Short mmCIF file of C-alpha atoms in Angstrom, two decimals:
data_model
loop_
_atom_site.label_atom_id
_atom_site.label_comp_id
_atom_site.label_asym_id
_atom_site.label_seq_id
_atom_site.Cartn_x
_atom_site.Cartn_y
_atom_site.Cartn_z
CA UNK A 1 136.81 14.00 177.46
CA UNK A 2 138.50 18.07 177.44
CA UNK A 3 140.93 18.77 180.52
CA UNK A 4 138.94 22.29 180.45
CA UNK A 5 135.86 21.31 180.50
CA UNK A 6 137.16 18.77 183.62
CA UNK A 7 138.56 22.24 185.34
CA UNK A 8 134.57 24.15 184.32
CA UNK A 9 132.88 21.25 186.09
CA UNK A 10 135.13 21.25 189.22
CA UNK A 11 134.82 25.47 189.52
CA UNK A 12 131.22 26.31 188.43
CA UNK A 13 131.32 29.88 190.65
CA UNK A 14 134.68 31.45 188.36
CA UNK A 15 133.96 33.62 186.08
CA UNK A 16 134.08 32.17 182.56
CA UNK A 17 137.32 33.03 180.73
CA UNK A 18 137.66 33.97 177.38
CA UNK A 19 139.20 32.41 174.44
CA UNK A 20 142.39 34.37 174.90
CA UNK A 21 142.81 34.64 178.40
CA UNK A 22 142.42 30.43 177.73
CA UNK A 23 145.03 30.19 174.86
CA UNK A 24 147.20 32.40 176.56
CA UNK A 25 147.70 29.99 179.94
CA UNK A 26 147.85 26.99 177.45
CA UNK A 27 151.25 29.11 176.45
CA UNK A 28 153.03 29.74 179.45
CA UNK A 29 152.05 26.67 180.54
CA UNK A 30 153.41 24.25 177.75
CA UNK A 31 156.58 26.84 177.42
CA UNK A 32 157.35 26.64 181.22
CA UNK A 33 157.09 22.89 181.63
CA UNK A 34 158.69 20.97 178.43
CA UNK A 35 157.59 17.05 178.34
CA UNK A 36 161.17 15.30 178.02
CA UNK A 37 161.65 12.57 175.58
CA UNK A 38 161.21 8.34 177.27
CA UNK A 39 160.38 5.38 176.42
CA UNK A 40 157.23 3.84 174.74
CA UNK A 41 157.03 1.94 177.77
CA UNK A 42 156.79 4.55 179.57
CA UNK A 43 154.95 7.40 177.33
CA UNK A 44 151.22 6.36 178.56
CA UNK A 45 152.60 7.17 182.14
CA UNK A 46 153.93 9.94 181.33
CA UNK A 47 150.80 11.09 179.67
CA UNK A 48 148.59 11.25 181.94
CA UNK A 49 150.93 12.86 184.19
CA UNK A 50 151.76 15.40 181.75
CA UNK A 51 148.08 15.39 181.67
CA UNK A 52 147.68 16.11 185.35
CA UNK A 53 150.20 18.82 185.58
CA UNK A 54 148.31 21.13 182.74
CA UNK A 55 145.58 21.13 184.06
CA UNK A 56 146.28 21.33 188.04
CA UNK A 57 148.58 24.36 186.17
CA UNK A 58 145.27 25.83 184.10
CA UNK A 59 143.53 25.51 186.89
CA UNK A 60 145.72 27.40 188.89
CA UNK A 61 145.59 30.22 185.94
CA UNK A 62 142.10 29.74 185.51
CA UNK A 63 141.82 30.95 189.29
CA UNK A 64 144.26 33.65 189.31
CA UNK A 65 142.06 34.51 186.23
CA UNK A 66 139.12 34.86 188.38
CA UNK A 67 140.48 36.20 191.40
CA UNK A 68 141.51 39.59 189.02
CA UNK A 69 137.95 39.29 187.22
CA UNK A 70 135.88 42.06 189.85
CA UNK A 71 132.45 40.44 190.52
CA UNK A 72 129.55 42.58 190.14
CA UNK A 73 128.79 44.92 192.76
CA UNK A 74 126.48 44.48 195.09
CA UNK A 75 123.51 46.99 195.75
CA UNK A 76 123.25 47.49 199.34
CA UNK A 77 118.99 47.08 199.81
CA UNK A 78 117.38 50.85 200.15
CA UNK A 79 115.34 51.43 203.87
CA UNK A 80 112.60 53.74 202.89
CA UNK A 81 111.63 56.20 205.63
CA UNK A 82 108.44 54.60 206.45
CA UNK A 83 110.40 51.47 207.56
CA UNK A 84 112.48 53.56 209.72
CA UNK A 85 109.66 54.56 210.87
CA UNK A 86 108.26 50.94 211.91
CA UNK A 87 111.73 50.27 213.43
CA UNK A 88 111.52 53.39 215.44
CA UNK A 89 108.17 52.77 216.26
CA UNK A 90 109.04 48.78 216.96
CA UNK A 91 112.05 50.58 219.43
CA UNK A 92 109.16 52.33 221.27
CA UNK A 93 107.01 49.82 222.04
CA UNK A 94 109.19 47.89 223.83
CA UNK A 95 111.18 50.15 225.74
CA UNK A 96 110.26 49.60 229.25
CA UNK A 97 108.96 52.41 231.36
CA UNK A 98 110.02 53.54 234.41
CA UNK A 99 107.60 53.32 237.56
CA UNK A 100 106.28 56.11 239.81
CA UNK A 101 103.36 57.96 241.28
CA UNK A 102 103.94 61.58 238.78
CA UNK A 103 104.19 62.07 235.01
CA UNK A 104 106.20 64.66 234.50
CA UNK A 105 107.00 66.01 231.33
CA UNK A 106 109.23 69.37 230.79
CA UNK A 107 109.26 71.00 227.24
CA UNK A 108 112.08 74.02 226.00
CA UNK A 109 109.59 76.07 224.52
CA UNK A 110 111.96 78.08 221.27
CA UNK A 111 110.89 81.15 218.99
CA UNK A 112 112.84 83.32 216.73
CA UNK A 113 110.68 86.43 216.28
CA UNK A 114 111.64 90.06 214.99
CA UNK A 115 111.82 92.45 218.58
CA UNK A 116 112.17 96.11 219.23
CA UNK A 117 113.56 98.28 221.63
CA UNK A 118 114.52 102.28 222.40
CA UNK A 119 117.87 103.60 222.13
CA UNK A 120 118.94 107.15 222.01
CA UNK A 121 114.96 107.90 220.81
CA UNK A 122 115.53 105.39 217.58
CA UNK A 123 113.28 102.18 217.61
CA UNK A 124 115.63 98.96 216.51
CA UNK A 125 114.14 96.22 215.25
CA UNK A 126 116.27 92.96 215.42
CA UNK A 127 116.14 89.15 215.50
CA UNK A 128 115.38 87.29 218.86
CA UNK A 129 115.64 84.34 219.73
CA UNK A 130 113.52 83.64 223.15
CA UNK A 131 113.92 80.32 225.35
CA UNK A 132 111.34 79.33 228.01
CA UNK A 133 110.81 76.11 229.62
CA UNK A 134 106.91 74.51 229.88
CA UNK A 135 106.13 71.93 232.58
CA UNK A 136 102.89 69.33 232.32
CA UNK A 137 102.71 66.69 235.52
CA UNK A 138 99.83 64.56 236.92
CA UNK A 139 99.68 62.99 240.40
CA UNK A 140 97.92 60.25 241.22
CA UNK A 141 94.86 61.57 243.52
CA UNK A 142 94.06 63.36 239.37
CA UNK A 143 95.99 66.34 241.22
CA UNK A 144 97.69 68.32 237.81
CA UNK A 145 100.92 70.79 237.88
CA UNK A 146 101.68 73.37 234.73
CA UNK A 147 103.53 75.98 234.76
CA UNK A 148 105.79 78.57 231.89
CA UNK A 149 108.82 80.12 232.99
CA UNK A 150 110.55 82.60 230.76
CA UNK A 151 115.06 82.17 230.34
CA UNK A 152 115.92 84.47 228.29
CA UNK A 153 116.34 86.27 225.02
CA UNK A 154 118.82 87.22 222.48
CA UNK A 155 119.61 88.41 219.13
CA UNK A 156 120.41 85.15 216.91
CA UNK A 157 121.65 86.22 214.32
CA UNK A 158 125.32 87.87 213.24
CA UNK A 159 123.62 91.44 212.19
CA UNK A 160 121.35 91.69 214.96
CA UNK A 161 124.64 90.07 217.49
CA UNK A 162 126.17 93.22 216.90
CA UNK A 163 123.69 95.81 216.85
CA UNK A 164 122.27 94.60 219.69
CA UNK A 165 126.25 94.76 221.35
CA UNK A 166 126.73 98.22 220.08
CA UNK A 167 124.28 99.74 221.78
CA UNK A 168 125.51 98.61 224.83
CA UNK A 169 123.63 95.18 225.16
CA UNK A 170 120.66 96.36 226.18
CA UNK A 171 118.01 93.92 228.45
CA UNK A 172 115.70 91.63 225.90
CA UNK A 173 112.37 90.45 228.10
CA UNK A 174 110.75 88.07 228.34
CA UNK A 175 113.81 86.36 230.09
CA UNK A 176 114.85 85.21 234.13
CA UNK A 177 114.05 88.29 235.96
CA UNK A 178 112.19 90.45 233.67
CA UNK A 179 109.29 90.14 236.10
CA UNK A 180 109.76 89.90 239.41
CA UNK A 181 106.43 89.55 241.28
CA UNK A 182 105.36 86.35 238.80
CA UNK A 183 109.25 84.51 237.75
CA UNK A 184 106.41 81.83 236.23
CA UNK A 185 103.54 81.56 234.85
CA UNK A 186 100.35 79.31 235.56
CA UNK A 187 99.18 76.54 232.71
CA UNK A 188 95.42 77.51 231.58
CA UNK A 189 92.84 75.22 231.20
CA UNK A 190 95.14 72.72 233.59
CA UNK A 191 91.98 70.39 234.24
CA UNK A 192 91.94 69.95 230.32
CA UNK A 193 95.80 68.46 230.26
CA UNK A 194 94.67 64.95 229.17
CA UNK A 195 91.67 65.60 226.33
CA UNK A 196 93.08 64.61 223.33
CA UNK A 197 90.55 66.13 221.30
CA UNK A 198 87.11 67.39 221.04
CA UNK A 199 84.52 65.53 222.99
CA UNK A 200 87.56 62.79 223.62
CA UNK A 201 88.70 63.10 227.55
CA UNK A 202 90.24 60.07 228.88
CA UNK A 203 90.95 59.68 232.75
CA UNK A 204 94.40 58.63 233.33
CA UNK A 205 93.14 54.71 233.51
CA UNK A 206 91.80 54.77 229.94
CA UNK A 207 94.45 56.96 228.56
CA UNK A 208 96.51 53.72 229.27
CA UNK A 209 94.55 51.37 228.38
CA UNK A 210 94.06 52.85 224.79
CA UNK A 211 95.32 49.85 222.33
CA UNK A 212 98.82 49.50 221.18
CA UNK A 213 97.87 48.18 217.50
CA UNK A 214 97.56 50.95 214.90
CA UNK A 215 94.07 49.63 213.34
CA UNK A 216 92.54 48.95 217.03
CA UNK A 217 93.81 52.23 218.00
CA UNK A 218 91.99 54.58 215.43
CA UNK A 219 88.70 52.27 216.33
CA UNK A 220 88.82 52.85 219.97
CA UNK A 221 90.03 56.47 218.73
CA UNK A 222 86.90 56.98 216.27
CA UNK A 223 84.16 55.90 219.34
CA UNK A 224 84.13 58.62 220.87
CA UNK A 225 84.25 61.23 217.48
CA UNK A 226 80.73 63.62 216.78
CA UNK A 227 80.39 64.61 213.63
CA UNK A 228 78.29 67.03 215.25
CA UNK A 229 80.53 69.19 217.24
CA UNK A 230 83.68 68.37 215.85
CA UNK A 231 86.13 68.85 212.46
CA UNK A 232 85.86 66.46 209.97
CA UNK A 233 86.89 63.19 210.96
CA UNK A 234 90.12 62.90 210.04
CA UNK A 235 92.04 65.84 210.84
CA UNK A 236 89.99 64.71 213.89
CA UNK A 237 91.31 61.72 214.41
CA UNK A 238 94.95 63.14 213.72
CA UNK A 239 94.96 65.51 216.13
CA UNK A 240 93.95 62.97 218.85
CA UNK A 241 97.00 61.29 217.98
CA UNK A 242 99.44 64.08 217.84
CA UNK A 243 98.26 64.67 221.82
CA UNK A 244 98.68 60.83 222.18
CA UNK A 245 102.87 61.16 221.15
CA UNK A 246 103.34 63.07 224.20
CA UNK A 247 101.72 62.12 226.67
CA UNK A 248 100.93 59.26 229.70
CA UNK A 249 100.25 56.57 227.27
CA UNK A 250 102.49 53.61 227.04
CA UNK A 251 105.11 53.07 224.93
CA UNK A 252 103.02 51.02 222.58
CA UNK A 253 100.06 53.13 222.30
CA UNK A 254 102.55 56.03 221.46
CA UNK A 255 104.37 53.82 218.81
CA UNK A 256 100.66 52.71 217.40
CA UNK A 257 100.30 56.51 217.41
CA UNK A 258 103.31 56.88 215.00
CA UNK A 259 101.83 54.52 212.47
CA UNK A 260 98.75 56.01 212.43
CA UNK A 261 99.78 59.73 211.72
CA UNK A 262 102.36 58.18 208.97
CA UNK A 263 99.07 57.11 206.84
CA UNK A 264 97.14 60.07 207.84
CA UNK A 265 96.15 62.30 204.84
CA UNK A 266 98.88 65.10 204.43
CA UNK A 267 101.22 63.80 206.57
CA UNK A 268 104.46 62.22 205.53
CA UNK A 269 107.41 60.24 206.52
CA UNK A 270 110.76 62.42 206.15
CA UNK A 271 114.66 61.40 206.82
CA UNK A 272 117.87 63.58 208.50
CA UNK A 273 116.06 65.64 209.61
CA UNK A 274 118.67 69.16 209.64
CA UNK A 275 117.56 70.01 213.29
CA UNK A 276 117.81 74.06 213.53
CA UNK A 277 117.17 73.98 217.62
CA UNK A 278 118.84 70.24 217.89
CA UNK A 279 115.96 68.24 216.79
CA UNK A 280 118.05 65.88 214.78
CA UNK A 281 116.07 62.34 213.23
CA UNK A 282 113.06 61.13 211.90
CA UNK A 283 109.64 63.06 211.01
CA UNK A 284 106.36 62.69 210.93
CA UNK A 285 105.86 65.95 208.93
CA UNK A 286 102.83 67.76 208.35
CA UNK A 287 101.71 71.15 206.65
CA UNK A 288 103.70 73.91 208.45
CA UNK A 289 105.18 71.55 210.68
CA UNK A 290 107.66 68.35 211.75
CA UNK A 291 106.58 66.05 214.56
CA UNK A 292 110.56 64.01 215.48
CA UNK A 293 111.86 61.11 216.57
CA UNK A 294 114.95 59.38 217.41
CA UNK A 295 115.22 56.70 215.09
CA UNK A 296 117.76 55.04 217.24
CA UNK A 297 115.02 54.25 220.48
CA UNK A 298 112.03 55.83 218.28
CA UNK A 299 111.81 58.13 221.28
CA UNK A 300 109.79 61.45 220.76
CA UNK A 301 112.10 64.55 220.65
CA UNK A 302 109.38 67.48 220.32
CA UNK A 303 108.15 69.97 217.39
CA UNK A 304 109.62 72.12 214.28
CA UNK A 305 107.62 74.99 213.15
CA UNK A 306 107.85 75.50 209.15
CA UNK A 307 107.75 78.80 207.70
CA UNK A 308 106.16 78.12 204.13
CA UNK A 309 109.67 78.15 202.90
CA UNK A 310 110.77 75.21 205.12
CA UNK A 311 112.23 76.74 206.95
CA UNK A 312 112.21 75.82 210.99
CA UNK A 313 111.31 79.23 213.22
CA UNK A 314 109.76 77.67 216.68
CA UNK A 315 110.41 74.51 218.52
CA UNK A 316 109.12 72.52 221.26
CA UNK A 317 111.91 70.44 222.60
CA UNK A 318 111.15 67.47 225.36
CA UNK A 319 114.20 67.83 227.46
CA UNK A 320 112.77 65.32 230.15
CA UNK A 321 110.21 63.05 229.99
CA UNK A 322 108.58 59.86 232.17
CA UNK A 323 106.90 58.75 235.59
CA UNK A 324 108.89 58.83 239.13
CA UNK A 325 108.11 59.23 242.39
CA UNK A 326 109.57 62.78 242.86
CA UNK A 327 106.67 65.28 243.37
CA UNK A 328 106.74 68.49 241.43
CA UNK A 329 106.95 72.12 243.34
CA UNK A 330 106.60 74.85 241.17
CA UNK A 331 108.58 78.11 241.48
CA UNK A 332 107.66 80.31 244.27
CA UNK A 333 104.73 82.92 243.56
CA UNK A 334 103.98 80.66 240.33
CA UNK A 335 99.74 81.27 240.75
CA UNK A 336 97.22 79.30 239.05
CA UNK A 337 100.41 76.50 238.38
CA UNK A 338 98.11 73.28 239.85
CA UNK A 339 94.61 72.02 239.71
CA UNK A 340 92.30 68.63 239.82
CA UNK A 341 91.47 66.71 236.44
#
C-alpha cells in the first residue's frame, strides 16, 4: 500500500499538498536520512524501519505544509437591525420593575431654532438651542402631576456664539429665571395623561394588563378602534404603540410595542444612530423622526426630530423614569400642575 495514502487517511483535515510539495518533501527526507548497507538477513527488517522513518518524516513535512497553508477565513455572521431590535425587546421584557406607588417620567426637551434679539437698535438673528424639563407623574389615587420648567437658551453654532459674545452675551429666553412670576408651567390636559389614541384611554389597571406579545397586543388595541372618529387604522395603531413605549405599561407590553412598530407601515429599524443630542443606539425611524432604543438594555432613550435632509433638530431625552414611593412636588408658583384622571 502507498505510504502516502496511509498518511492521507490518518490526516483527513489537512489540506491536500500539491505534487511539487510532495516531491520536495521526498527529496529532503531521502537526502537527510540515507539508509546504510546491511546484511541480506536484516534487509527486510531494516526496510520496514526505513519505511516507518520515511512515513514519520513525510508526516512531519505534510503537517508543516498544513500549518503553513492558510485556512479559508470564516466570515462573521451579520446581525440585522431587526435582529438587534428583537434582542433588545427580549432584554426589556425580562427587566424587573422597581416597586412604588408613584410612576414618574422626566424628559429633557431640546430644540434648535433661529432666535432674534435687539442690539443697539439692530436685530441680530442667531441659532439658539433651548432646553426645558418636562415632568409627568401618576399616583395611586388617580392623581396626575405635570409641568414644564425652562432651563436654558444659548447659541449652539460657532458663528452665533461669536456674535452673541461680541454683543455682551445678552439674556436669551425662555430660560431659568426669565419669568419670576411663573418659573414653571402646568401641562395642558393632564386628565388625558393615559390616553393612547382617539377613543383609547385605559385606566392604569387596564394599561398594566395589556398583552406582552405583539399579535395579541395588536388585537387588543384594535378592539378600541373606531373608523368613524379616528385616523386610518394603521396610523392610529402606530400612534397608540408610540404612546405605549413611553408610558407606565409593563416592560413586556412596551417590548411588544417595539416589535409592533417595527412592522408598521412607514417604520423601519436603523442601527448606529449618530445621536446629535446624545441619543445613540438603535432606532425605529419614521418620516420626520426616530424613536431611539438602547440595544444593551432595551430601554427607550427618547425621540429625535429629523429635517427633510435627515438632520436632527430637536430631541426629547428621557432623564428619569420608573416607580418609587416619592410623591412628586411641583416647582413653587406652578399653576395647574396637578389634576385627577
